[in-house]
Coordinates of C-alpha atoms and ligand atoms in Angstrom, one line a residue:
M5 CA -19.8 -96.3 28.1
T6 CA -17.4 -94.3 25.5
T7 CA -14.9 -92.1 27.1
P8 CA -13.8 -88.8 25.6
I9 CA -10.6 -88.8 23.7
E10 CA -7.6 -86.7 23.8
G11 CA -5.5 -85.8 20.7
F12 CA -7.8 -87.6 18.0
S13 CA -6.7 -85.4 15.3
K14 CA -3.2 -86.6 15.8
L15 CA -4.0 -90.3 15.1
T16 CA -3.3 -91.6 11.8
K17 CA -6.3 -92.5 9.4
D18 CA -6.5 -96.0 10.3
E19 CA -5.9 -95.3 14.1
K20 CA -9.0 -93.0 14.0
I21 CA -11.2 -95.4 12.1
D22 CA -10.0 -98.3 14.7
W23 CA -11.1 -96.0 17.5
L24 CA -14.3 -95.0 15.9
V25 CA -15.4 -98.8 15.0
T26 CA -14.6 -100.0 18.6
N27 CA -16.5 -97.3 20.4
Y28 CA -19.4 -96.5 18.1
T29 CA -20.3 -99.8 16.0
Q30 CA -21.5 -103.3 16.3
D31 CA -19.9 -104.8 13.5
Q32 CA -16.3 -103.5 13.6
E33 CA -14.7 -105.3 10.5
S34 CA -17.9 -104.6 8.3
A35 CA -17.8 -100.8 9.2
K36 CA -14.0 -100.7 8.5
K37 CA -14.5 -102.4 5.4
L38 CA -17.3 -100.1 4.2
L39 CA -15.3 -96.9 5.2
K40 CA -12.6 -98.3 2.9
R41 CA -14.4 -99.1 0.1
Y42 CA -15.2 -95.6 -0.3
W43 CA -11.4 -94.6 -0.3
N44 CA -10.2 -93.6 -3.9
T45 CA -8.0 -96.2 -5.3
D46 CA -5.7 -93.1 -6.7
T47 CA -3.8 -91.9 -3.8
V48 CA -3.3 -88.6 -5.2
V49 CA -6.9 -88.0 -5.2
Q50 CA -7.5 -89.5 -1.9
K51 CA -4.9 -87.4 -0.1
L52 CA -6.5 -84.2 -1.5
H53 CA -9.8 -85.3 -0.1
D54 CA -8.1 -86.2 3.1
E55 CA -6.7 -82.9 3.5
F56 CA -9.8 -80.7 2.4
I57 CA -11.2 -81.1 6.0
E58 CA -9.9 -82.5 9.4
N59 CA -10.4 -86.2 10.6
T60 CA -11.1 -87.3 7.2
I61 CA -11.9 -91.1 7.4
S62 CA -13.4 -91.7 4.1
N63 CA -15.2 -90.1 1.3
Y64 CA -19.1 -89.4 1.0
Y65 CA -20.2 -89.6 -2.4
L66 CA -23.0 -87.6 -4.4
P67 CA -24.1 -88.7 -8.0
L68 CA -22.8 -86.1 -10.4
G69 CA -25.3 -85.8 -13.2
I70 CA -25.7 -83.7 -16.5
A71 CA -28.8 -81.6 -17.4
P72 CA -28.3 -81.1 -21.3
N73 CA -29.8 -78.5 -23.7
F74 CA -29.7 -75.2 -21.8
L75 CA -29.9 -72.4 -24.1
I76 CA -28.6 -69.5 -22.1
N77 CA -28.2 -66.0 -23.8
D78 CA -28.1 -68.2 -27.3
T79 CA -25.1 -70.4 -25.8
L80 CA -26.0 -74.1 -25.3
Y81 CA -24.8 -75.6 -22.0
A82 CA -24.8 -78.8 -20.3
I83 CA -25.0 -78.2 -16.6
P84 CA -23.5 -80.5 -14.2
M85 CA -25.5 -81.2 -10.8
A86 CA -24.3 -83.0 -7.8
I87 CA -27.2 -84.2 -6.0
E88 CA -28.8 -87.4 -4.3
E89 CA -32.5 -86.5 -5.1
S90 CA -34.1 -88.5 -7.6
S91 CA -36.1 -86.3 -10.5
V92 CA -34.1 -83.1 -10.0
V93 CA -31.6 -83.6 -13.1
A94 CA -34.6 -85.2 -15.0
A95 CA -36.7 -82.1 -14.3
A96 CA -33.9 -79.7 -15.1
S97 CA -33.3 -81.5 -18.6
K98 CA -37.1 -81.3 -19.2
A99 CA -37.4 -77.5 -18.7
A100 CA -34.3 -77.0 -20.6
K101 CA -35.8 -78.8 -23.5
F102 CA -39.0 -77.0 -23.1
W103 CA -37.4 -73.6 -23.4
L104 CA -35.0 -74.6 -25.9
N105 CA -37.3 -74.0 -28.9
R106 CA -38.9 -71.0 -27.2
G107 CA -36.1 -68.7 -26.9
G108 CA -34.1 -70.2 -24.1
F109 CA -33.1 -68.4 -21.0
K110 CA -32.2 -64.6 -20.8
T111 CA -30.1 -63.4 -17.7
T112 CA -28.7 -60.2 -16.6
I113 CA -26.4 -59.5 -13.7
L114 CA -27.9 -56.7 -11.6
G115 CA -24.7 -56.2 -9.2
T116 CA -21.7 -57.8 -7.8
E117 CA -21.3 -56.1 -4.3
K118 CA -19.8 -58.3 -1.6
I119 CA -20.1 -57.4 2.2
G120 CA -18.0 -57.4 5.2
Q121 CA -18.5 -55.9 8.7
V122 CA -16.6 -54.9 11.7
H123 CA -19.1 -55.1 14.8
F124 CA -18.0 -52.7 17.5
I125 CA -18.9 -51.1 20.6
F126 CA -18.4 -47.5 21.2
K127 CA -19.5 -45.7 24.5
G128 CA -19.3 -42.3 23.9
D129 CA -20.5 -39.1 21.5
V130 CA -21.6 -40.2 18.3
E131 CA -20.5 -36.9 16.6
K132 CA -17.0 -37.5 17.6
L133 CA -17.0 -41.1 16.3
N134 CA -18.4 -39.7 12.8
N135 CA -15.6 -37.2 12.6
F136 CA -12.9 -39.8 13.8
F137 CA -14.2 -42.3 11.1
A138 CA -14.0 -39.5 8.4
Q139 CA -10.4 -38.7 9.4
V140 CA -9.2 -42.5 9.8
K141 CA -11.1 -44.0 6.6
P142 CA -8.1 -43.3 4.2
K143 CA -5.9 -45.0 6.5
L144 CA -8.2 -48.3 7.0
I145 CA -7.7 -48.6 2.9
S146 CA -4.1 -47.8 2.9
D147 CA -3.4 -50.3 5.7
T148 CA -4.8 -53.1 3.6
S149 CA -2.6 -52.2 0.4
A150 CA -0.7 -55.3 0.9
I151 CA -3.9 -57.5 0.8
T152 CA -5.7 -55.6 -2.1
K153 CA -2.8 -54.9 -4.3
N154 CA -3.3 -57.9 -6.8
M155 CA -7.1 -57.6 -6.4
N156 CA -6.8 -53.9 -7.3
K157 CA -4.7 -54.7 -10.3
R158 CA -7.3 -56.9 -11.5
G159 CA -10.0 -54.1 -11.1
G160 CA -11.3 -55.2 -8.1
G161 CA -10.9 -54.3 -4.3
I162 CA -12.5 -52.3 -1.6
S163 CA -15.5 -50.3 -2.9
N164 CA -16.4 -48.4 0.1
I165 CA -16.6 -48.3 4.0
I166 CA -19.4 -46.6 5.8
L167 CA -20.0 -46.2 9.5
L168 CA -23.5 -47.6 10.5
D169 CA -25.2 -46.2 13.8
K170 CA -26.9 -49.5 15.2
T171 CA -27.4 -48.1 18.8
S172 CA -31.2 -48.3 18.0
K173 CA -31.0 -51.8 17.9
L174 CA -28.5 -52.6 20.6
E175 CA -26.9 -50.4 23.0
N176 CA -23.4 -48.7 22.0
Y177 CA -23.5 -51.0 18.8
Y178 CA -21.8 -49.6 15.6
Q179 CA -20.6 -51.2 12.7
L180 CA -18.1 -50.5 9.7
H181 CA -20.1 -51.8 6.7
C182 CA -17.6 -52.5 4.1
T183 CA -18.3 -53.5 0.4
F184 CA -16.1 -55.1 -2.2
E185 CA -15.8 -56.0 -5.6
T186 CA -14.1 -59.6 -5.7
L187 CA -14.3 -60.2 -9.5
D188 CA -14.1 -64.0 -10.3
A189 CA -13.2 -65.0 -6.5
M190 CA -16.1 -65.6 -3.9
G191 CA -13.7 -63.5 -1.8
A192 CA -14.4 -64.8 1.5
N193 CA -10.7 -64.9 2.4
F194 CA -10.0 -61.3 0.7
I195 CA -12.8 -59.9 2.6
N196 CA -12.2 -61.3 6.0
S197 CA -8.4 -60.5 5.8
C198 CA -9.4 -57.0 4.8
I199 CA -12.2 -56.1 7.5
E200 CA -9.6 -57.8 10.2
Q201 CA -7.2 -55.1 9.3
F202 CA -9.7 -52.4 9.3
A203 CA -10.6 -53.4 13.0
T204 CA -6.9 -53.4 13.9
T205 CA -6.3 -50.1 12.3
F206 CA -9.6 -48.7 13.8
K207 CA -8.8 -49.8 17.2
E208 CA -5.2 -48.6 17.3
E209 CA -6.2 -45.2 15.9
A210 CA -8.9 -44.8 18.3
Q211 CA -6.4 -45.1 21.2
N212 CA -4.2 -42.6 20.0
H213 CA -7.1 -40.2 19.0
N214 CA -6.9 -37.2 21.4
V215 CA -10.6 -35.8 20.9
F216 CA -11.7 -39.1 22.6
S217 CA -12.1 -39.5 26.3
E218 CA -10.5 -42.4 27.9
I219 CA -13.8 -44.4 27.5
E220 CA -14.2 -43.2 23.9
K221 CA -10.8 -44.4 23.1
D222 CA -11.6 -47.9 24.2
I223 CA -13.6 -49.1 21.3
E224 CA -14.3 -52.7 21.7
I225 CA -14.2 -55.0 18.3
V226 CA -16.7 -57.5 18.8
M227 CA -16.0 -59.3 15.5
S228 CA -14.9 -58.9 11.9
I229 CA -16.7 -61.1 9.3
L230 CA -18.2 -61.0 5.8
S231 CA -21.8 -61.2 5.4
N232 CA -23.5 -64.0 3.4
Y233 CA -26.4 -61.8 2.7
V234 CA -25.6 -60.1 -0.3
P235 CA -28.7 -58.4 -1.8
N236 CA -26.7 -56.4 -4.3
C237 CA -24.7 -59.5 -5.7
L238 CA -27.8 -60.2 -7.9
V239 CA -28.7 -62.2 -11.1
R240 CA -32.1 -62.1 -12.8
A241 CA -32.9 -65.2 -15.1
E242 CA -35.9 -65.0 -17.5
V243 CA -37.8 -67.0 -19.8
S244 CA -40.7 -65.9 -21.8
C245 CA -42.9 -67.0 -25.0
P246 CA -46.4 -66.4 -26.3
V247 CA -49.1 -68.0 -24.2
S248 CA -50.3 -69.8 -27.4
E249 CA -47.0 -71.5 -27.7
L250 CA -46.9 -73.1 -24.3
S251 CA -48.4 -76.3 -25.7
T252 CA -50.0 -77.5 -29.0
D253 CA -53.4 -77.0 -27.8
V254 CA -54.6 -73.1 -27.4
E255 CA -57.0 -73.9 -24.4
K256 CA -54.6 -76.1 -22.6
S257 CA -51.8 -73.2 -23.0
N258 CA -54.2 -70.8 -21.5
A259 CA -55.5 -72.8 -18.7
F260 CA -51.5 -73.9 -17.9
A261 CA -50.4 -70.2 -18.0
K262 CA -53.2 -69.1 -15.7
K263 CA -52.5 -71.8 -13.3
M264 CA -48.7 -71.2 -13.3
I265 CA -49.4 -67.5 -12.4
Q266 CA -52.0 -68.9 -9.7
A267 CA -49.3 -71.2 -8.1
V268 CA -46.6 -68.4 -8.1
N269 CA -49.1 -66.1 -6.4
I270 CA -49.6 -68.5 -3.9
A271 CA -46.1 -69.1 -3.2
K272 CA -45.8 -65.0 -3.0
V273 CA -48.3 -64.7 -0.2
E274 CA -48.4 -68.0 1.6
P275 CA -44.9 -68.8 3.5
H276 CA -45.6 -72.3 4.0
R277 CA -45.9 -72.6 0.3
A278 CA -43.2 -70.2 -0.6
V279 CA -40.5 -72.6 1.4
T280 CA -41.2 -75.4 -0.6
H281 CA -41.4 -73.5 -3.6
N282 CA -38.1 -72.1 -3.0
K283 CA -36.7 -75.4 -1.8
G284 CA -37.3 -76.7 -5.3
I285 CA -35.5 -73.7 -6.7
M286 CA -32.5 -74.8 -4.2
N287 CA -32.7 -78.2 -5.8
G288 CA -31.3 -76.9 -8.9
V289 CA -29.0 -74.0 -7.6
D290 CA -27.4 -76.3 -4.7
A291 CA -26.9 -79.0 -7.3
V292 CA -24.8 -76.7 -9.6
I293 CA -23.3 -74.9 -6.5
L294 CA -21.7 -78.4 -5.3
A295 CA -20.8 -79.5 -8.8
T296 CA -18.8 -76.4 -9.3
G297 CA -17.1 -76.4 -5.8
N298 CA -19.0 -73.2 -4.3
D299 CA -20.4 -73.1 -0.8
F300 CA -24.0 -74.3 -0.5
R301 CA -24.4 -73.0 2.8
A302 CA -23.5 -69.6 2.1
V303 CA -26.0 -69.4 -0.8
E304 CA -28.5 -71.2 0.9
A305 CA -28.4 -68.5 3.9
G306 CA -28.2 -65.5 1.5
V307 CA -31.0 -66.7 -0.4
H308 CA -33.5 -67.3 2.1
A309 CA -32.6 -64.0 3.7
Y310 CA -33.2 -62.4 0.4
A311 CA -36.7 -64.2 0.2
A312 CA -37.6 -62.6 3.6
R313 CA -36.1 -59.3 2.8
N314 CA -39.8 -57.6 2.7
E315 CA -40.6 -59.1 6.2
S316 CA -42.7 -61.9 5.1
Y317 CA -41.2 -65.0 3.4
T318 CA -41.9 -65.4 -0.2
S319 CA -41.5 -66.8 -3.6
L320 CA -38.1 -66.2 -5.3
T321 CA -39.9 -66.4 -8.6
D322 CA -42.3 -64.4 -10.3
A323 CA -44.6 -64.8 -13.5
S324 CA -46.9 -62.8 -15.6
I325 CA -49.1 -62.8 -18.6
E326 CA -48.9 -59.5 -20.6
N327 CA -50.1 -58.8 -24.2
G328 CA -50.5 -62.7 -24.5
V329 CA -46.8 -63.3 -23.5
F330 CA -46.0 -65.5 -20.5
K331 CA -43.1 -64.5 -18.6
F332 CA -41.3 -66.3 -15.7
W333 CA -38.4 -65.0 -13.8
I334 CA -36.2 -65.3 -10.9
E335 CA -33.9 -62.8 -9.0
L336 CA -31.2 -64.5 -6.7
P337 CA -28.4 -63.1 -4.5
L338 CA -25.4 -65.4 -5.4
A339 CA -21.7 -64.7 -4.1
L340 CA -20.0 -67.4 -6.2
G341 CA -16.4 -67.8 -7.4
T342 CA -14.7 -69.7 -10.3
V343 CA -11.1 -69.5 -8.9
G344 CA -9.5 -70.0 -5.8
G345 CA -11.0 -72.5 -3.2
L346 CA -12.1 -75.8 -4.2
T347 CA -12.4 -74.6 -8.0
S348 CA -8.5 -75.2 -8.4
L349 CA -8.4 -78.2 -6.0
H350 CA -11.3 -80.8 -6.9
P351 CA -10.6 -82.7 -10.2
L352 CA -14.2 -83.2 -10.5
V353 CA -15.0 -79.2 -9.8
K354 CA -12.4 -78.4 -12.5
L355 CA -14.0 -80.6 -15.0
A356 CA -17.5 -79.2 -14.1
L357 CA -16.2 -75.8 -14.9
E358 CA -14.5 -77.0 -17.9
I359 CA -18.0 -78.5 -19.2
L360 CA -19.4 -75.1 -18.2
N361 CA -16.9 -73.4 -20.8
K362 CA -14.5 -72.1 -17.8
P363 CA -17.2 -69.5 -16.9
S364 CA -16.1 -66.4 -14.9
A365 CA -18.1 -65.6 -11.4
K366 CA -20.9 -63.5 -13.3
E367 CA -21.3 -66.5 -15.8
L368 CA -21.7 -69.0 -13.2
M369 CA -24.2 -66.8 -11.2
Q370 CA -26.3 -66.6 -14.6
I371 CA -26.1 -70.3 -14.9
V372 CA -26.9 -71.2 -11.4
A373 CA -29.9 -68.8 -11.6
V374 CA -31.1 -70.4 -14.8
A375 CA -31.0 -73.9 -12.9
G376 CA -33.0 -72.6 -10.3
L377 CA -35.7 -71.2 -12.4
A378 CA -35.7 -74.2 -14.6
Q379 CA -36.2 -76.3 -11.5
N380 CA -38.8 -74.4 -10.3
F381 CA -40.7 -74.4 -13.8
A382 CA -40.5 -77.9 -13.9
A383 CA -41.7 -78.7 -10.5
V384 CA -44.9 -76.1 -10.6
R385 CA -45.3 -77.2 -14.3
S386 CA -46.0 -80.9 -13.0
L387 CA -47.7 -79.6 -9.7
V388 CA -50.6 -77.7 -11.7
T389 CA -50.8 -80.4 -14.3
T390 CA -50.1 -84.0 -13.5
G391 CA -49.0 -83.6 -9.8
I392 CA -45.5 -84.2 -8.3
Q393 CA -45.9 -88.2 -7.5
Q394 CA -46.2 -89.5 -11.2
G395 CA -42.7 -88.4 -12.3
H396 CA -41.2 -88.8 -8.9
M397 CA -42.4 -92.6 -8.3
K398 CA -40.9 -93.4 -11.8
M399 CA -37.4 -92.5 -10.4
H400 CA -38.3 -93.6 -7.1
L401 CA -39.0 -97.0 -8.2
M402 CA -35.7 -97.4 -9.3
N403 CA -34.3 -96.6 -6.0
I404 CA -36.4 -99.2 -4.4
L405 CA -35.6 -101.7 -6.8
N406 CA -31.8 -101.0 -6.2
Q407 CA -32.3 -101.2 -2.5
L408 CA -34.2 -104.7 -2.8
G409 CA -31.3 -105.8 -5.0
A410 CA -33.2 -106.2 -8.2
T411 CA -31.4 -107.9 -11.3
T412 CA -31.3 -105.8 -14.7
E413 CA -33.9 -108.3 -15.8
E414 CA -36.1 -107.8 -12.8
K415 CA -36.0 -104.0 -13.1
T416 CA -37.0 -104.1 -16.7
T417 CA -40.1 -106.2 -15.8
L418 CA -40.9 -104.3 -12.9
T419 CA -40.6 -100.9 -14.7
N420 CA -42.9 -102.1 -17.5
H421 CA -45.4 -103.4 -14.9
F422 CA -45.5 -99.9 -13.1
K423 CA -45.9 -98.0 -16.2
N424 CA -49.8 -98.7 -15.7
N425 CA -49.7 -99.2 -11.8
A426 CA -49.0 -97.0 -8.9
A427 CA -45.5 -97.3 -7.7
T428 CA -46.0 -97.0 -4.0
H429 CA -43.2 -98.8 -2.0
S430 CA -45.5 -101.3 -0.4
A431 CA -46.7 -102.1 -4.1
V432 CA -42.9 -102.3 -5.6
V433 CA -41.9 -104.6 -2.5
A434 CA -45.0 -106.8 -3.2
A435 CA -44.6 -106.9 -7.0
F436 CA -40.9 -107.8 -6.5
E437 CA -41.6 -110.7 -4.0
N438 CA -44.2 -112.1 -6.3
L439 CA -41.6 -111.9 -9.5
R440 CA -39.0 -113.7 -7.4
K441 CA -41.6 -116.4 -6.3
E442 CA -42.4 -117.0 -10.1
Ligands
MEV635 C1 -39.3 -81.5 -3.9 O1 -37.4 -81.7 -3.7 C2 -39.3 -80.0 -4.5 C3 -40.8 -79.6 -4.8 O2 -41.6 -79.8 -3.6 C4 -40.7 -78.0 -5.2 C5 -42.2 -77.5 -5.2 O3 -43.0 -77.9 -4.5 O4 -42.3 -76.5 -5.9 C6 -41.4 -80.5 -5.8

């Protein structure tokens, strides 16, 4: 039985690996070799990765793919996507090509407001608290001047602070709800620094506020933290074309448009379907978020909260047919950054941003929303036409063949074979074994 370890973080990388493989692996030499095989031979790059997190022992690679031909607001983009799931990049590329000759994607920024909150407990007269807040608000802002100076110079900063009475939800619970404009930065550090200062000032000033009773003076700050729910940091992306242009065959076009609407309507009213529908959207969103060094967990959390904003979890995309025009759109809350954080540290992230023509945060929001919309269009299109497995299995076939250790020649033979045969896992294994026997 393994015993707990003290001071693991203080060990060198090699010592950490030794301890790990000794205590948790069967074949220690192989495990060590494997971990080291994924070290970068460029020591500068490896050092960077070592320092991104704590206790780094190796690197975990994801493929970086490119989905070209995205026409967004009349500019052509090749979108970098970091993702392990086969078919996603292919689907994005297919959707991009489909809309390329149908006007491309149009996007609009609907808002860029970020949020931070100071959660606190106040036991006393709410009227007195309201008056105190009105009095102290200018000082809350002036006390953060050292933090906000540069952001203010660039045109961002604190937008507002309001006091919210949350006592109907939780006894004595109040909140300073603070809004920010963080320009091209995602803003987490900026927001958290500001609200921690708000909390300090708020507590100190309360202690000196003579109108408060002793109990009222004793405001308890529970926590100060940004919110990843950013419903007013919102982007819209849209595609549209006459129904008749959806395919070369008029009947097929009409049927396809109607089925797309039905599929979206189902995702709008049925949470089980909505979750999978939105998962497909996030295939595109997360892949671009990762490639551009943004925080996909933050985006995931915020996007799903947005999908549930009207009590029932629903589709993030919508579709309509009006006056013979098919329209398909998405609205996504996205708090992204194109400066700071990993964006200036990770060499591949820097390259991804260069490929995207060094976008502002607003431009990146638009590109990401387009990736999500394209992914959803491609997924729902195959679901309502051929079904998802046909395309999926083609890509999956290559993964199975790689797992089996097929040679290039064997891959070509078997890819041809499975053009006309269902590429289930067992069928691929059987065909591979037969080929080897031959
Ligand atoms: C698979 O990763 C994503 C899909 O399930 C999305 C969808 O069903 O819309 C294909």
